[in-house]
């Protein structure tokens, strides 16, 4: 039974640590993940390989790129995106610290399964909070769009090659 708990804890840890792999690859401060500079886009909204800068598109989530937004819509997108940054940063720090403590505990001679489970749960809860906040943001941003813009976003989503994600709500 104890071995099953250890295996389950390690599986949970590995599943939760995948999004933080990029953070682990970077050099970090002793007390948390590397800080983000505020002038750039918030977490999850960076530019990928092959990105061509589009005027007015900096900081936009991928599903909004290529959609003509009014100035008022741009302001709402900016406000919603940057409003979530402090919460995401705090949850990233919590998850990072829990993972670091779990790695340290796993390598120590004083391994405690209950403590390891608690640390894994803390990391998982932080990652769940991040995922939920990102879903809320996407829903807020979709609410800013007109029905025509939502259709454009859906068409762009449908025409993209690669793995399919769940469909964006059209609001019809």
PDB file of C-alpha atoms in Angstrom:
ATOM      1  CA  UNK A   1       0.000   0.000   0.000  1.00  0.00           C
ATOM      2  CA  UNK A   2       2.847   2.371   0.848  1.00  0.00           C
ATOM      3  CA  UNK A   3       4.461   1.714  -2.532  1.00  0.00           C
ATOM      4  CA  UNK A   4       1.166   2.503  -4.271  1.00  0.00           C
ATOM      5  CA  UNK A   5       0.985   5.836  -2.450  1.00  0.00           C
ATOM      6  CA  UNK A   6       4.533   6.666  -3.476  1.00  0.00           C
ATOM      7  CA  UNK A   7       3.832   5.759  -7.099  1.00  0.00           C
ATOM      8  CA  UNK A   8       0.637   7.824  -7.136  1.00  0.00           C
ATOM      9  CA  UNK A   9       2.426  10.780  -5.555  1.00  0.00           C
ATOM     10  CA  UNK A  10       5.192  10.604  -8.130  1.00  0.00           C
ATOM     11  CA  UNK A  11       2.684  10.349 -10.988  1.00  0.00           C
ATOM     12  CA  UNK A  12       0.801  13.382  -9.672  1.00  0.00           C
ATOM     13  CA  UNK A  13       4.061  15.260  -9.274  1.00  0.00           C
ATOM     14  CA  UNK A  14       5.184  14.500 -12.808  1.00  0.00           C
ATOM     15  CA  UNK A  15       1.801  15.464 -14.256  1.00  0.00           C
ATOM     16  CA  UNK A  16       1.759  18.753 -12.387  1.00  0.00           C
ATOM     17  CA  UNK A  17       5.361  19.599 -13.135  1.00  0.00           C
ATOM     18  CA  UNK A  18       5.084  19.524 -16.924  1.00  0.00           C
ATOM     19  CA  UNK A  19       3.879  23.157 -17.229  1.00  0.00           C
ATOM     20  CA  UNK A  20       6.669  24.216 -14.904  1.00  0.00           C
ATOM     21  CA  UNK A  21       9.349  22.459 -16.944  1.00  0.00           C
ATOM     22  CA  UNK A  22      10.196  25.720 -18.689  1.00  0.00           C
ATOM     23  CA  UNK A  23      10.619  27.404 -15.315  1.00  0.00           C
ATOM     24  CA  UNK A  24      12.934  24.637 -14.123  1.00  0.00           C
ATOM     25  CA  UNK A  25      15.071  25.021 -17.249  1.00  0.00           C
ATOM     26  CA  UNK A  26      15.708  28.684 -16.499  1.00  0.00           C
ATOM     27  CA  UNK A  27      17.988  30.013 -13.823  1.00  0.00           C
ATOM     28  CA  UNK A  28      15.784  30.977 -10.902  1.00  0.00           C
ATOM     29  CA  UNK A  29      15.982  33.125  -7.830  1.00  0.00           C
ATOM     30  CA  UNK A  30      16.442  31.153  -4.585  1.00  0.00           C
ATOM     31  CA  UNK A  31      12.901  31.903  -3.409  1.00  0.00           C
ATOM     32  CA  UNK A  32      10.844  31.322  -6.537  1.00  0.00           C
ATOM     33  CA  UNK A  33      10.519  31.224 -10.284  1.00  0.00           C
ATOM     34  CA  UNK A  34      12.243  33.811 -12.429  1.00  0.00           C
ATOM     35  CA  UNK A  35      10.517  37.199 -12.327  1.00  0.00           C
ATOM     36  CA  UNK A  36       8.725  38.455 -15.403  1.00  0.00           C
ATOM     37  CA  UNK A  37       9.302  41.914 -16.752  1.00  0.00           C
ATOM     38  CA  UNK A  38       6.008  43.805 -16.782  1.00  0.00           C
ATOM     39  CA  UNK A  39       6.369  45.572 -20.173  1.00  0.00           C
ATOM     40  CA  UNK A  40       5.908  42.314 -22.108  1.00  0.00           C
ATOM     41  CA  UNK A  41       2.790  40.192 -22.343  1.00  0.00           C
ATOM     42  CA  UNK A  42       1.556  38.440 -19.207  1.00  0.00           C
ATOM     43  CA  UNK A  43       2.101  34.715 -18.596  1.00  0.00           C
ATOM     44  CA  UNK A  44       0.906  32.461 -21.366  1.00  0.00           C
ATOM     45  CA  UNK A  45       0.743  35.262 -23.921  1.00  0.00           C
ATOM     46  CA  UNK A  46       4.335  35.252 -25.186  1.00  0.00           C
ATOM     47  CA  UNK A  47       5.408  35.000 -28.784  1.00  0.00           C
ATOM     48  CA  UNK A  48       6.228  31.616 -30.226  1.00  0.00           C
ATOM     49  CA  UNK A  49       8.702  30.666 -32.919  1.00  0.00           C
ATOM     50  CA  UNK A  50       8.020  32.236 -36.280  1.00  0.00           C
ATOM     51  CA  UNK A  51       6.020  35.065 -34.739  1.00  0.00           C
ATOM     52  CA  UNK A  52       5.730  38.118 -36.949  1.00  0.00           C
ATOM     53  CA  UNK A  53       4.895  41.254 -34.965  1.00  0.00           C
ATOM     54  CA  UNK A  54       1.548  42.739 -35.927  1.00  0.00           C
ATOM     55  CA  UNK A  55       0.929  46.349 -34.881  1.00  0.00           C
ATOM     56  CA  UNK A  56      -1.562  46.401 -32.025  1.00  0.00           C
ATOM     57  CA  UNK A  57      -1.350  42.609 -31.524  1.00  0.00           C
ATOM     58  CA  UNK A  58       1.318  42.527 -28.812  1.00  0.00           C
ATOM     59  CA  UNK A  59       0.033  40.817 -25.697  1.00  0.00           C
ATOM     60  CA  UNK A  60      -2.996  39.303 -27.430  1.00  0.00           C
ATOM     61  CA  UNK A  61      -3.868  35.663 -26.865  1.00  0.00           C
ATOM     62  CA  UNK A  62      -3.437  33.620 -30.048  1.00  0.00           C
ATOM     63  CA  UNK A  63      -7.175  33.264 -30.660  1.00  0.00           C
ATOM     64  CA  UNK A  64      -7.516  37.073 -30.910  1.00  0.00           C
ATOM     65  CA  UNK A  65      -4.621  37.671 -33.299  1.00  0.00           C
ATOM     66  CA  UNK A  66      -5.740  38.767 -36.728  1.00  0.00           C
ATOM     67  CA  UNK A  67      -9.099  40.041 -35.458  1.00  0.00           C
ATOM     68  CA  UNK A  68      -9.599  43.771 -35.815  1.00  0.00           C
ATOM     69  CA  UNK A  69     -10.399  45.138 -32.346  1.00  0.00           C
ATOM     70  CA  UNK A  70     -11.689  48.617 -31.614  1.00  0.00           C
ATOM     71  CA  UNK A  71      -9.700  50.791 -29.246  1.00  0.00           C
ATOM     72  CA  UNK A  72     -12.294  50.177 -26.503  1.00  0.00           C
ATOM     73  CA  UNK A  73     -11.987  46.410 -27.033  1.00  0.00           C
ATOM     74  CA  UNK A  74      -8.194  46.631 -26.920  1.00  0.00           C
ATOM     75  CA  UNK A  75      -8.434  48.519 -23.626  1.00  0.00           C
ATOM     76  CA  UNK A  76     -10.747  45.842 -22.170  1.00  0.00           C
ATOM     77  CA  UNK A  77      -8.440  43.036 -23.336  1.00  0.00           C
ATOM     78  CA  UNK A  78      -5.441  44.828 -21.832  1.00  0.00           C
ATOM     79  CA  UNK A  79      -7.215  45.441 -18.514  1.00  0.00           C
ATOM     80  CA  UNK A  80      -8.457  41.852 -18.196  1.00  0.00           C
ATOM     81  CA  UNK A  81      -5.105  40.359 -19.188  1.00  0.00           C
ATOM     82  CA  UNK A  82      -3.030  42.421 -16.803  1.00  0.00           C
ATOM     83  CA  UNK A  83      -5.532  42.147 -13.949  1.00  0.00           C
ATOM     84  CA  UNK A  84      -4.824  38.423 -13.710  1.00  0.00           C
ATOM     85  CA  UNK A  85      -1.012  38.750 -13.707  1.00  0.00           C
ATOM     86  CA  UNK A  86      -0.583  39.142  -9.896  1.00  0.00           C
ATOM     87  CA  UNK A  87      -2.728  36.074  -9.148  1.00  0.00           C
ATOM     88  CA  UNK A  88      -0.893  33.982 -11.748  1.00  0.00           C
ATOM     89  CA  UNK A  89       2.475  35.096 -10.394  1.00  0.00           C
ATOM     90  CA  UNK A  90       1.471  34.191  -6.843  1.00  0.00           C
ATOM     91  CA  UNK A  91       0.197  30.753  -7.877  1.00  0.00           C
ATOM     92  CA  UNK A  92       3.363  30.118  -9.914  1.00  0.00           C
ATOM     93  CA  UNK A  93       5.463  30.921  -6.846  1.00  0.00           C
ATOM     94  CA  UNK A  94       3.383  28.546  -4.706  1.00  0.00           C
ATOM     95  CA  UNK A  95       3.663  25.727  -7.247  1.00  0.00           C
ATOM     96  CA  UNK A  96       7.391  26.336  -7.764  1.00  0.00           C
ATOM     97  CA  UNK A  97       8.129  26.267  -4.029  1.00  0.00           C
ATOM     98  CA  UNK A  98       6.034  23.132  -3.482  1.00  0.00           C
ATOM     99  CA  UNK A  99       7.830  21.348  -6.341  1.00  0.00           C
ATOM    100  CA  UNK A 100      11.234  22.414  -5.017  1.00  0.00           C
ATOM    101  CA  UNK A 101      10.370  21.182  -1.518  1.00  0.00           C
ATOM    102  CA  UNK A 102       9.045  17.912  -2.925  1.00  0.00           C
ATOM    103  CA  UNK A 103      12.227  17.349  -4.953  1.00  0.00           C
ATOM    104  CA  UNK A 104      14.293  18.092  -1.848  1.00  0.00           C
ATOM    105  CA  UNK A 105      12.168  15.737   0.267  1.00  0.00           C
ATOM    106  CA  UNK A 106      12.365  12.958  -2.338  1.00  0.00           C
ATOM    107  CA  UNK A 107      16.159  13.147  -2.265  1.00  0.00           C
ATOM    108  CA  UNK A 108      16.493  13.248   1.500  1.00  0.00           C
ATOM    109  CA  UNK A 109      16.868  10.353   3.884  1.00  0.00           C
ATOM    110  CA  UNK A 110      13.951  11.674   5.950  1.00  0.00           C
ATOM    111  CA  UNK A 111      11.281  11.042   3.295  1.00  0.00           C
ATOM    112  CA  UNK A 112       7.751  11.373   4.660  1.00  0.00           C
ATOM    113  CA  UNK A 113       4.955  10.158   2.405  1.00  0.00           C
ATOM    114  CA  UNK A 114       2.302  12.311   4.099  1.00  0.00           C
ATOM    115  CA  UNK A 115       4.391  15.453   3.660  1.00  0.00           C
ATOM    116  CA  UNK A 116       5.169  14.515   0.040  1.00  0.00           C
ATOM    117  CA  UNK A 117       1.457  14.062  -0.638  1.00  0.00           C
ATOM    118  CA  UNK A 118       0.657  17.412   0.933  1.00  0.00           C
ATOM    119  CA  UNK A 119       3.314  19.141  -1.183  1.00  0.00           C
ATOM    120  CA  UNK A 120       2.057  17.436  -4.337  1.00  0.00           C
ATOM    121  CA  UNK A 121      -1.492  18.538  -3.493  1.00  0.00           C
ATOM    122  CA  UNK A 122      -0.330  22.115  -2.925  1.00  0.00           C
ATOM    123  CA  UNK A 123       1.401  22.171  -6.314  1.00  0.00           C
ATOM    124  CA  UNK A 124      -1.615  20.590  -8.013  1.00  0.00           C
ATOM    125  CA  UNK A 125      -4.000  23.099  -6.413  1.00  0.00           C
ATOM    126  CA  UNK A 126      -1.845  26.014  -7.598  1.00  0.00           C
ATOM    127  CA  UNK A 127      -1.772  24.608 -11.137  1.00  0.00           C
ATOM    128  CA  UNK A 128      -5.545  24.088 -11.023  1.00  0.00           C
ATOM    129  CA  UNK A 129      -6.008  27.710  -9.951  1.00  0.00           C
ATOM    130  CA  UNK A 130      -3.824  28.866 -12.843  1.00  0.00           C
ATOM    131  CA  UNK A 131      -5.831  26.766 -15.329  1.00  0.00           C
ATOM    132  CA  UNK A 132      -9.119  28.072 -13.961  1.00  0.00           C
ATOM    133  CA  UNK A 133      -7.919  31.676 -14.133  1.00  0.00           C
ATOM    134  CA  UNK A 134      -6.845  31.201 -17.738  1.00  0.00           C
ATOM    135  CA  UNK A 135     -10.269  29.755 -18.617  1.00  0.00           C
ATOM    136  CA  UNK A 136     -11.959  32.719 -16.917  1.00  0.00           C
ATOM    137  CA  UNK A 137      -9.778  35.139 -18.864  1.00  0.00           C
ATOM    138  CA  UNK A 138     -10.616  33.449 -22.158  1.00  0.00           C
ATOM    139  CA  UNK A 139     -14.309  33.705 -21.326  1.00  0.00           C
ATOM    140  CA  UNK A 140     -13.923  37.411 -20.409  1.00  0.00           C
ATOM    141  CA  UNK A 141     -12.128  38.096 -23.669  1.00  0.00           C
ATOM    142  CA  UNK A 142     -14.723  36.249 -25.739  1.00  0.00           C
ATOM    143  CA  UNK A 143     -17.406  38.412 -24.091  1.00  0.00           C
ATOM    144  CA  UNK A 144     -15.609  41.521 -25.397  1.00  0.00           C
ATOM    145  CA  UNK A 145     -15.951  40.343 -29.000  1.00  0.00           C
ATOM    146  CA  UNK A 146     -18.884  41.018 -31.283  1.00  0.00           C
ATOM    147  CA  UNK A 147     -20.712  37.975 -32.718  1.00  0.00           C
ATOM    148  CA  UNK A 148     -18.883  38.485 -36.031  1.00  0.00           C
ATOM    149  CA  UNK A 149     -15.510  38.616 -34.283  1.00  0.00           C
ATOM    150  CA  UNK A 150     -16.368  35.420 -32.374  1.00  0.00           C
ATOM    151  CA  UNK A 151     -17.113  33.729 -35.704  1.00  0.00           C
ATOM    152  CA  UNK A 152     -13.747  34.941 -37.037  1.00  0.00           C
ATOM    153  CA  UNK A 153     -12.007  33.538 -33.956  1.00  0.00           C
ATOM    154  CA  UNK A 154     -13.799  30.212 -34.398  1.00  0.00           C
ATOM    155  CA  UNK A 155     -12.938  30.070 -38.118  1.00  0.00           C
ATOM    156  CA  UNK A 156      -9.262  30.772 -37.378  1.00  0.00           C
ATOM    157  CA  UNK A 157      -9.336  28.087 -34.713  1.00  0.00           C
ATOM    158  CA  UNK A 158     -10.937  25.547 -37.061  1.00  0.00           C
ATOM    159  CA  UNK A 159      -8.483  26.253 -39.900  1.00  0.00           C
ATOM    160  CA  UNK A 160      -5.331  25.825 -37.797  1.00  0.00           C
ATOM    161  CA  UNK A 161      -3.336  22.669 -38.438  1.00  0.00           C
ATOM    162  CA  UNK A 162      -2.243  20.430 -35.591  1.00  0.00           C
ATOM    163  CA  UNK A 163      -3.959  18.916 -32.581  1.00  0.00           C
ATOM    164  CA  UNK A 164      -7.509  20.070 -32.001  1.00  0.00           C
ATOM    165  CA  UNK A 165      -8.596  21.760 -28.819  1.00  0.00           C
ATOM    166  CA  UNK A 166     -12.157  22.043 -27.556  1.00  0.00           C
ATOM    167  CA  UNK A 167     -14.247  24.421 -29.664  1.00  0.00           C
ATOM    168  CA  UNK A 168     -14.577  28.055 -28.637  1.00  0.00           C
ATOM    169  CA  UNK A 169     -18.128  29.006 -27.661  1.00  0.00           C
ATOM    170  CA  UNK A 170     -19.779  31.126 -30.353  1.00  0.00           C
ATOM    171  CA  UNK A 171     -22.420  32.661 -28.122  1.00  0.00           C
ATOM    172  CA  UNK A 172     -25.243  31.935 -30.578  1.00  0.00           C
TER     173      UNK A 172
END
